[in-house]
Each structure stands twice: as C-alpha cells, then as structure tokens.
C-alpha cells in the first residue's frame, strides 16, 4: 500500500497510527502541502485524490481510498486485530463521537486551506487567524475533556479510533501554542499513547519528509 502523506498533516497522522497499530507495511509518498503552491494541487496528485487533500491510501489493487476515518474503518474491517472500535454498539458510538469531534468539528475549521482563505481572501491578520485556530481547538477539547476518563486510553485499556484522532489533534494544537493546561485528561491520554511504538513511529518528527 502507498500512503500519500505530509508529515504535519494530522489527518495523515491518524492513518499512519492506524497502519502501525495493525502492523501493516506501507510506502510513504510525501505530498508537500505548502511548497510551490502545494503539491496537492499538481495534476499527478489530483489524479489520485480530486479533493486535493491528504491522506490518500492506494491499495495493492491500485484502488484509492481517501478521508482518514473511512480509510481507518476500512483497515479495521479487513485487518480486525487489534480492533479500533469496540464490539459493543454503545461503546462504538462513544468512540466515534469523540473521533468526530476532532475530525468533523475541530479539524475542518483549522485546515490549511481554510486558514489560507482567511488570510489571502478575507485578508485577516495572522494574529487573528491564530486566535481562530486556538479557539476551535479549545472549544472541541472542552467537550472531549468532559467525555473521557483516561484508563489509560480515552475509552479504557484498549487503544481506539478516539485515541488515533485525539493524539494528532493535540500535536496540531500545540504547534499553534494553544494553551492545554486545562485539559489534563487529554494530556494523560496523549502521554499514554505516545509510549506505544505505533504512535511514536507515526509522529510528524519521525517522518522522512519532516522539516
Ligand atoms: N476530512 C479529511 C481531511 C483531510 C485534510 O483536510 N487534509 C489536509 C491536511 S491535514 C490537507 O490535505 N489539506 C490540503 C490543503 O489545505 O490544501 C480527512 O479526515 O482525511
């Protein structure tokens, strides 16, 4: 499999963690999101993902999957061990709800293309954009902090899709200096996860395209 990724992309980071947890080998294809106007906009990559975003996972069949949550659930379906979603329907919904706070409510407001639109089209100052960024991280994290009871992972003794989404979002928040002291439970989950080789290997700084 080939993973189209960018070291700092938190959506790609989620998929890297999932591939590592499943022990699945993959070739990493870096897509630089800012150099030369962004390689996600070059025809070679548009042919892979017309949405012009990473991650994209090319399967050995040549078929391509996009959208990190869809990719991760696909991997969980075809390689069920270790499971990233609990067997119990209610527990599964709880895990998905945390994952969706990150992937549907926080991250889309802070994505590069959104920040670029605020800056270049709407002409906001960088300081305003940074405030926007932190605001949405804090809003989402307030809800997540209230939802979890680290044990040591977000929903108990087993890593789940919730942790796979949360850890990259903490990385993102920290990168823009979001104050995180108010979220001790989130930080505890992050610390527990980063002790696992699958998470550590997926960290942005451990990628071949890291700068
Ligand atoms: N919902 C998508 C989000 C994908 C996404 O927005 N990726 C960002 C990087 S984290 C991207 O490629 N942005 C390109 C751009 O902003 O131009 C997913 O979960 O895969």
mmCIF file of C-alpha atoms and ligand atoms in Angstrom:
data_model
loop_
_atom_site.group_PDB
_atom_site.id
_atom_site.type_symbol
_atom_site.label_atom_id
_atom_site.label_comp_id
_atom_site.label_asym_id
_atom_site.label_seq_id
_atom_site.Cartn_x
_atom_site.Cartn_y
_atom_site.Cartn_z
ATOM 1 C CA UNK A 1 0.000 0.000 0.000
ATOM 2 C CA UNK A 2 1.057 3.572 -0.602
ATOM 3 C CA UNK A 3 0.133 6.316 1.828
ATOM 4 C CA UNK A 4 0.085 9.842 0.433
ATOM 5 C CA UNK A 5 1.006 11.857 3.466
ATOM 6 C CA UNK A 6 2.512 15.085 4.750
ATOM 7 C CA UNK A 7 4.445 14.929 7.991
ATOM 8 C CA UNK A 8 2.419 17.714 9.650
ATOM 9 C CA UNK A 9 -0.995 16.631 8.383
ATOM 10 C CA UNK A 10 -2.970 15.457 11.392
ATOM 11 C CA UNK A 11 -5.399 13.560 9.153
ATOM 12 C CA UNK A 12 -2.476 11.631 7.620
ATOM 13 C CA UNK A 13 -1.011 11.181 11.127
ATOM 14 C CA UNK A 14 -4.232 9.352 12.107
ATOM 15 C CA UNK A 15 -3.810 6.899 9.251
ATOM 16 C CA UNK A 16 -0.111 6.382 9.977
ATOM 17 C CA UNK A 17 -1.006 5.443 13.560
ATOM 18 C CA UNK A 18 -3.710 3.017 12.398
ATOM 19 C CA UNK A 19 -1.418 1.327 9.863
ATOM 20 C CA UNK A 20 1.267 0.957 12.534
ATOM 21 C CA UNK A 21 -1.176 -0.402 15.127
ATOM 22 C CA UNK A 22 -2.299 -3.001 12.608
ATOM 23 C CA UNK A 23 1.310 -3.805 11.726
ATOM 24 C CA UNK A 24 0.653 -3.141 8.046
ATOM 25 C CA UNK A 25 3.657 -2.173 5.919
ATOM 26 C CA UNK A 26 3.246 0.797 3.583
ATOM 27 C CA UNK A 27 5.251 3.004 1.321
ATOM 28 C CA UNK A 28 5.046 6.668 2.270
ATOM 29 C CA UNK A 29 4.607 9.121 -0.599
ATOM 30 C CA UNK A 30 5.188 12.654 0.688
ATOM 31 C CA UNK A 31 2.929 15.404 -0.675
ATOM 32 C CA UNK A 32 4.274 18.801 0.348
ATOM 33 C CA UNK A 33 1.233 20.931 1.136
ATOM 34 C CA UNK A 34 2.902 24.348 1.055
ATOM 35 C CA UNK A 35 5.908 24.188 -1.284
ATOM 36 C CA UNK A 36 5.418 25.590 -4.816
ATOM 37 C CA UNK A 37 1.754 26.359 -4.199
ATOM 38 C CA UNK A 38 1.143 22.897 -2.735
ATOM 39 C CA UNK A 39 1.811 19.557 -4.405
ATOM 40 C CA UNK A 40 -1.746 18.515 -3.520
ATOM 41 C CA UNK A 41 -2.829 20.773 -6.399
ATOM 42 C CA UNK A 42 -0.481 19.244 -9.018
ATOM 43 C CA UNK A 43 -2.180 17.125 -11.678
ATOM 44 C CA UNK A 44 -0.283 13.980 -10.578
ATOM 45 C CA UNK A 45 -1.901 14.186 -7.149
ATOM 46 C CA UNK A 46 -5.303 15.444 -8.338
ATOM 47 C CA UNK A 47 -5.445 12.198 -10.325
ATOM 48 C CA UNK A 48 -5.023 10.326 -7.020
ATOM 49 C CA UNK A 49 -7.386 12.482 -4.935
ATOM 50 C CA UNK A 50 -9.544 15.028 -6.748
ATOM 51 C CA UNK A 51 -10.260 16.632 -3.370
ATOM 52 C CA UNK A 52 -6.577 17.684 -3.255
ATOM 53 C CA UNK A 53 -6.043 16.576 0.321
ATOM 54 C CA UNK A 54 -4.002 14.041 2.203
ATOM 55 C CA UNK A 55 -4.241 11.321 3.301
ATOM 56 C CA UNK A 56 -4.955 9.040 0.374
ATOM 57 C CA UNK A 57 -4.258 5.332 0.587
ATOM 58 C CA UNK A 58 -3.536 3.436 -2.635
ATOM 59 C CA UNK A 59 -4.265 -0.242 -2.100
ATOM 60 C CA UNK A 60 -2.245 -3.018 -3.715
ATOM 61 C CA UNK A 61 -5.124 -3.358 -6.236
ATOM 62 C CA UNK A 62 -4.452 0.239 -7.324
ATOM 63 C CA UNK A 63 -7.749 1.467 -5.892
ATOM 64 C CA UNK A 64 -7.501 4.611 -3.813
ATOM 65 C CA UNK A 65 -9.267 5.476 -0.579
ATOM 66 C CA UNK A 66 -9.491 8.988 0.827
ATOM 67 C CA UNK A 67 -10.786 10.507 4.075
ATOM 68 C CA UNK A 68 -8.896 9.355 7.140
ATOM 69 C CA UNK A 69 -11.897 7.959 9.034
ATOM 70 C CA UNK A 70 -13.070 5.973 6.014
ATOM 71 C CA UNK A 71 -9.541 4.645 5.489
ATOM 72 C CA UNK A 72 -9.143 3.680 9.145
ATOM 73 C CA UNK A 73 -12.524 1.943 9.316
ATOM 74 C CA UNK A 74 -11.663 0.073 6.094
ATOM 75 C CA UNK A 75 -8.369 -1.085 7.624
ATOM 76 C CA UNK A 76 -10.241 -2.124 10.756
ATOM 77 C CA UNK A 77 -12.701 -4.120 8.641
ATOM 78 C CA UNK A 78 -10.114 -6.028 6.664
ATOM 79 C CA UNK A 79 -7.483 -6.340 9.416
ATOM 80 C CA UNK A 80 -9.600 -6.596 12.567
ATOM 81 C CA UNK A 81 -6.697 -7.071 15.012
ATOM 82 C CA UNK A 82 -6.246 -5.096 17.134
ATOM 83 C CA UNK A 83 -9.755 -3.644 16.838
ATOM 84 C CA UNK A 84 -10.006 0.143 16.795
ATOM 85 C CA UNK A 85 -13.729 0.100 17.520
ATOM 86 C CA UNK A 86 -15.307 -1.741 20.469
ATOM 87 C CA UNK A 87 -17.642 -4.651 19.773
ATOM 88 C CA UNK A 88 -20.460 -3.155 21.856
ATOM 89 C CA UNK A 89 -22.668 -0.808 19.810
ATOM 90 C CA UNK A 90 -22.964 1.859 22.507
ATOM 91 C CA UNK A 91 -19.220 1.864 23.238
ATOM 92 C CA UNK A 92 -18.562 2.035 19.484
ATOM 93 C CA UNK A 93 -20.813 5.091 19.175
ATOM 94 C CA UNK A 94 -18.976 6.802 22.061
ATOM 95 C CA UNK A 95 -15.618 6.224 20.381
ATOM 96 C CA UNK A 96 -16.940 7.526 17.078
ATOM 97 C CA UNK A 97 -18.408 10.601 18.732
ATOM 98 C CA UNK A 98 -15.010 11.646 20.098
ATOM 99 C CA UNK A 99 -13.364 10.881 16.761
ATOM 100 C CA UNK A 100 -15.974 13.034 15.033
ATOM 101 C CA UNK A 101 -15.484 15.985 17.379
ATOM 102 C CA UNK A 102 -11.903 16.001 16.151
ATOM 103 C CA UNK A 103 -12.434 15.107 12.516
ATOM 104 C CA UNK A 104 -15.727 16.916 11.835
ATOM 105 C CA UNK A 105 -15.814 19.833 14.280
ATOM 106 C CA UNK A 106 -12.257 20.898 15.133
ATOM 107 C CA UNK A 107 -10.020 19.966 12.239
ATOM 108 C CA UNK A 108 -12.120 21.276 9.303
ATOM 109 C CA UNK A 109 -12.105 24.781 10.788
ATOM 110 C CA UNK A 110 -8.331 24.719 11.171
ATOM 111 C CA UNK A 111 -7.310 23.048 7.964
ATOM 112 C CA UNK A 112 -4.619 24.706 5.857
ATOM 113 C CA UNK A 113 -6.962 25.610 3.015
ATOM 114 C CA UNK A 114 -9.344 27.320 5.492
ATOM 115 C CA UNK A 115 -6.506 29.264 7.139
ATOM 116 C CA UNK A 116 -5.228 30.297 3.709
ATOM 117 C CA UNK A 117 -8.709 31.528 2.772
ATOM 118 C CA UNK A 118 -8.912 33.594 5.970
ATOM 119 C CA UNK A 119 -5.527 35.100 5.186
ATOM 120 C CA UNK A 120 -5.438 35.596 1.434
ATOM 121 C CA UNK A 121 -9.105 36.038 0.508
ATOM 122 C CA UNK A 122 -10.629 37.569 3.629
ATOM 123 C CA UNK A 123 -7.364 39.410 4.484
ATOM 124 C CA UNK A 124 -7.294 38.603 8.181
ATOM 125 C CA UNK A 125 -4.128 39.313 10.161
ATOM 126 C CA UNK A 126 -2.042 36.295 11.159
ATOM 127 C CA UNK A 127 -2.733 37.026 14.852
ATOM 128 C CA UNK A 128 -6.494 36.826 14.217
ATOM 129 C CA UNK A 129 -6.082 33.571 12.344
ATOM 130 C CA UNK A 130 -4.028 32.092 15.188
ATOM 131 C CA UNK A 131 -6.764 33.163 17.624
ATOM 132 C CA UNK A 132 -9.376 31.489 15.418
ATOM 133 C CA UNK A 133 -7.298 28.318 15.317
ATOM 134 C CA UNK A 134 -6.850 28.113 19.094
ATOM 135 C CA UNK A 135 -10.494 28.986 19.728
ATOM 136 C CA UNK A 136 -11.768 25.950 17.843
ATOM 137 C CA UNK A 137 -9.230 23.605 19.409
ATOM 138 C CA UNK A 138 -10.206 24.791 22.899
ATOM 139 C CA UNK A 139 -13.941 24.529 22.164
ATOM 140 C CA UNK A 140 -13.569 20.942 20.994
ATOM 141 C CA UNK A 141 -11.154 19.959 23.744
ATOM 142 C CA UNK A 142 -13.528 21.258 26.447
ATOM 143 C CA UNK A 143 -16.104 18.753 25.278
ATOM 144 C CA UNK A 144 -13.589 15.930 24.932
ATOM 145 C CA UNK A 145 -12.098 16.592 28.378
ATOM 146 C CA UNK A 146 -15.572 16.132 29.878
ATOM 147 C CA UNK A 147 -16.169 12.916 27.919
ATOM 148 C CA UNK A 148 -13.099 10.891 28.843
ATOM 149 C CA UNK A 149 -11.702 9.088 31.868
ATOM 150 C CA UNK A 150 -8.164 8.039 30.897
ATOM 151 C CA UNK A 151 -7.640 4.377 31.737
ATOM 152 C CA UNK A 152 -5.049 4.965 30.329
ATOM 153 C CA UNK A 153 -6.543 5.497 26.852
ATOM 154 C CA UNK A 154 -9.546 7.691 26.084
ATOM 155 C CA UNK A 155 -12.060 4.859 26.473
ATOM 156 C CA UNK A 156 -10.345 2.287 28.629
ATOM 157 C CA UNK A 157 -7.496 -0.164 28.469
ATOM 158 C CA UNK A 158 -7.516 -0.526 24.689
ATOM 159 C CA UNK A 159 -6.461 1.996 22.094
ATOM 160 C CA UNK A 160 -9.353 3.032 19.885
ATOM 161 C CA UNK A 161 -10.187 5.295 16.985
ATOM 162 C CA UNK A 162 -10.722 8.026 19.600
ATOM 163 C CA UNK A 163 -7.038 7.964 20.590
ATOM 164 C CA UNK A 164 -5.979 7.708 16.955
ATOM 165 C CA UNK A 165 -7.784 11.008 16.266
ATOM 166 C CA UNK A 166 -7.026 12.765 19.540
ATOM 167 C CA UNK A 167 -3.233 12.486 19.599
ATOM 168 C CA UNK A 168 -2.693 14.200 16.206
ATOM 169 C CA UNK A 169 -5.114 16.965 17.202
ATOM 170 C CA UNK A 170 -3.092 17.627 20.370
ATOM 171 C CA UNK A 171 0.003 17.889 18.173
ATOM 172 C CA UNK A 172 -1.818 20.438 15.995
ATOM 173 C CA UNK A 173 -2.977 22.473 18.972
ATOM 174 C CA UNK A 174 0.481 22.588 20.448
ATOM 175 C CA UNK A 175 2.020 23.658 17.152
ATOM 176 C CA UNK A 176 -0.044 26.866 17.292
ATOM 177 C CA UNK A 177 0.680 27.334 21.017
ATOM 178 C CA UNK A 178 -2.840 26.518 22.174
ATOM 179 C CA UNK A 179 -2.837 26.541 25.996
ATOM 180 C CA UNK A 180 -3.527 22.952 27.024
ATOM 181 C CA UNK A 181 -3.169 23.066 30.849
ATOM 182 C CA UNK A 182 -6.962 23.000 31.233
ATOM 183 C CA UNK A 183 -7.041 19.544 29.624
ATOM 184 C CA UNK A 184 -5.134 17.184 31.960
ATOM 185 C CA UNK A 185 -7.151 14.132 30.884
ATOM 186 C CA UNK A 186 -6.435 14.743 27.215
ATOM 187 C CA UNK A 187 -2.737 15.196 28.000
ATOM 188 C CA UNK A 188 -2.720 11.971 30.038
ATOM 189 C CA UNK A 189 -4.229 10.060 27.114
ATOM 190 C CA UNK A 190 -1.662 11.582 24.768
ATOM 191 C CA UNK A 191 1.210 10.611 27.088
ATOM 192 C CA UNK A 192 -0.053 7.027 27.355
ATOM 193 C CA UNK A 193 -0.467 6.716 23.588
ATOM 194 C CA UNK A 194 2.918 8.167 22.730
ATOM 195 C CA UNK A 195 4.569 5.429 24.800
ATOM 196 C CA UNK A 196 3.345 2.954 22.183
ATOM 197 C CA UNK A 197 5.730 2.381 19.244
ATOM 198 C CA UNK A 198 2.823 2.609 16.755
ATOM 199 C CA UNK A 199 2.103 6.177 17.831
ATOM 200 C CA UNK A 200 5.729 7.155 18.249
ATOM 201 C CA UNK A 201 6.673 5.950 14.765
ATOM 202 C CA UNK A 202 3.765 7.963 13.305
ATOM 203 C CA UNK A 203 4.793 11.257 14.917
ATOM 204 C CA UNK A 204 5.403 14.098 12.457
ATOM 205 C CA UNK A 205 9.020 14.491 13.557
ATOM 206 C CA UNK A 206 9.693 10.824 12.793
ATOM 207 C CA UNK A 207 8.604 11.031 9.151
ATOM 208 C CA UNK A 208 11.034 11.002 6.242
ATOM 209 C CA UNK A 209 9.599 14.304 4.959
ATOM 210 C CA UNK A 210 9.860 16.069 8.368
ATOM 211 C CA UNK A 211 11.395 19.520 8.262
HETATM 212 N N1 LIG B 1 -11.563 15.081 6.429
HETATM 213 C C1 LIG B 1 -10.328 14.801 5.793
HETATM 214 C C2 LIG B 1 -9.398 15.967 5.945
HETATM 215 C C3 LIG B 1 -8.211 15.873 5.033
HETATM 216 C C4 LIG B 1 -7.470 17.176 5.047
HETATM 217 O O1 LIG B 1 -8.096 18.245 5.111
HETATM 218 N N2 LIG B 1 -6.133 17.112 4.952
HETATM 219 C C5 LIG B 1 -5.356 18.330 4.984
HETATM 220 C C6 LIG B 1 -4.077 18.144 5.770
HETATM 221 S S1 LIG B 1 -4.428 17.729 7.449
HETATM 222 C C7 LIG B 1 -4.982 18.709 3.574
HETATM 223 O O2 LIG B 1 -4.592 17.876 2.792
HETATM 224 N N3 LIG B 1 -5.087 19.997 3.260
HETATM 225 C C8 LIG B 1 -4.723 20.479 1.964
HETATM 226 C C9 LIG B 1 -4.977 21.935 1.855
HETATM 227 O O3 LIG B 1 -5.397 22.526 2.843
HETATM 228 O O4 LIG B 1 -4.761 22.460 0.771
HETATM 229 C C10 LIG B 1 -9.700 13.519 6.380
HETATM 230 O O5 LIG B 1 -10.035 13.200 7.520
HETATM 231 O O6 LIG B 1 -8.923 12.859 5.693
#
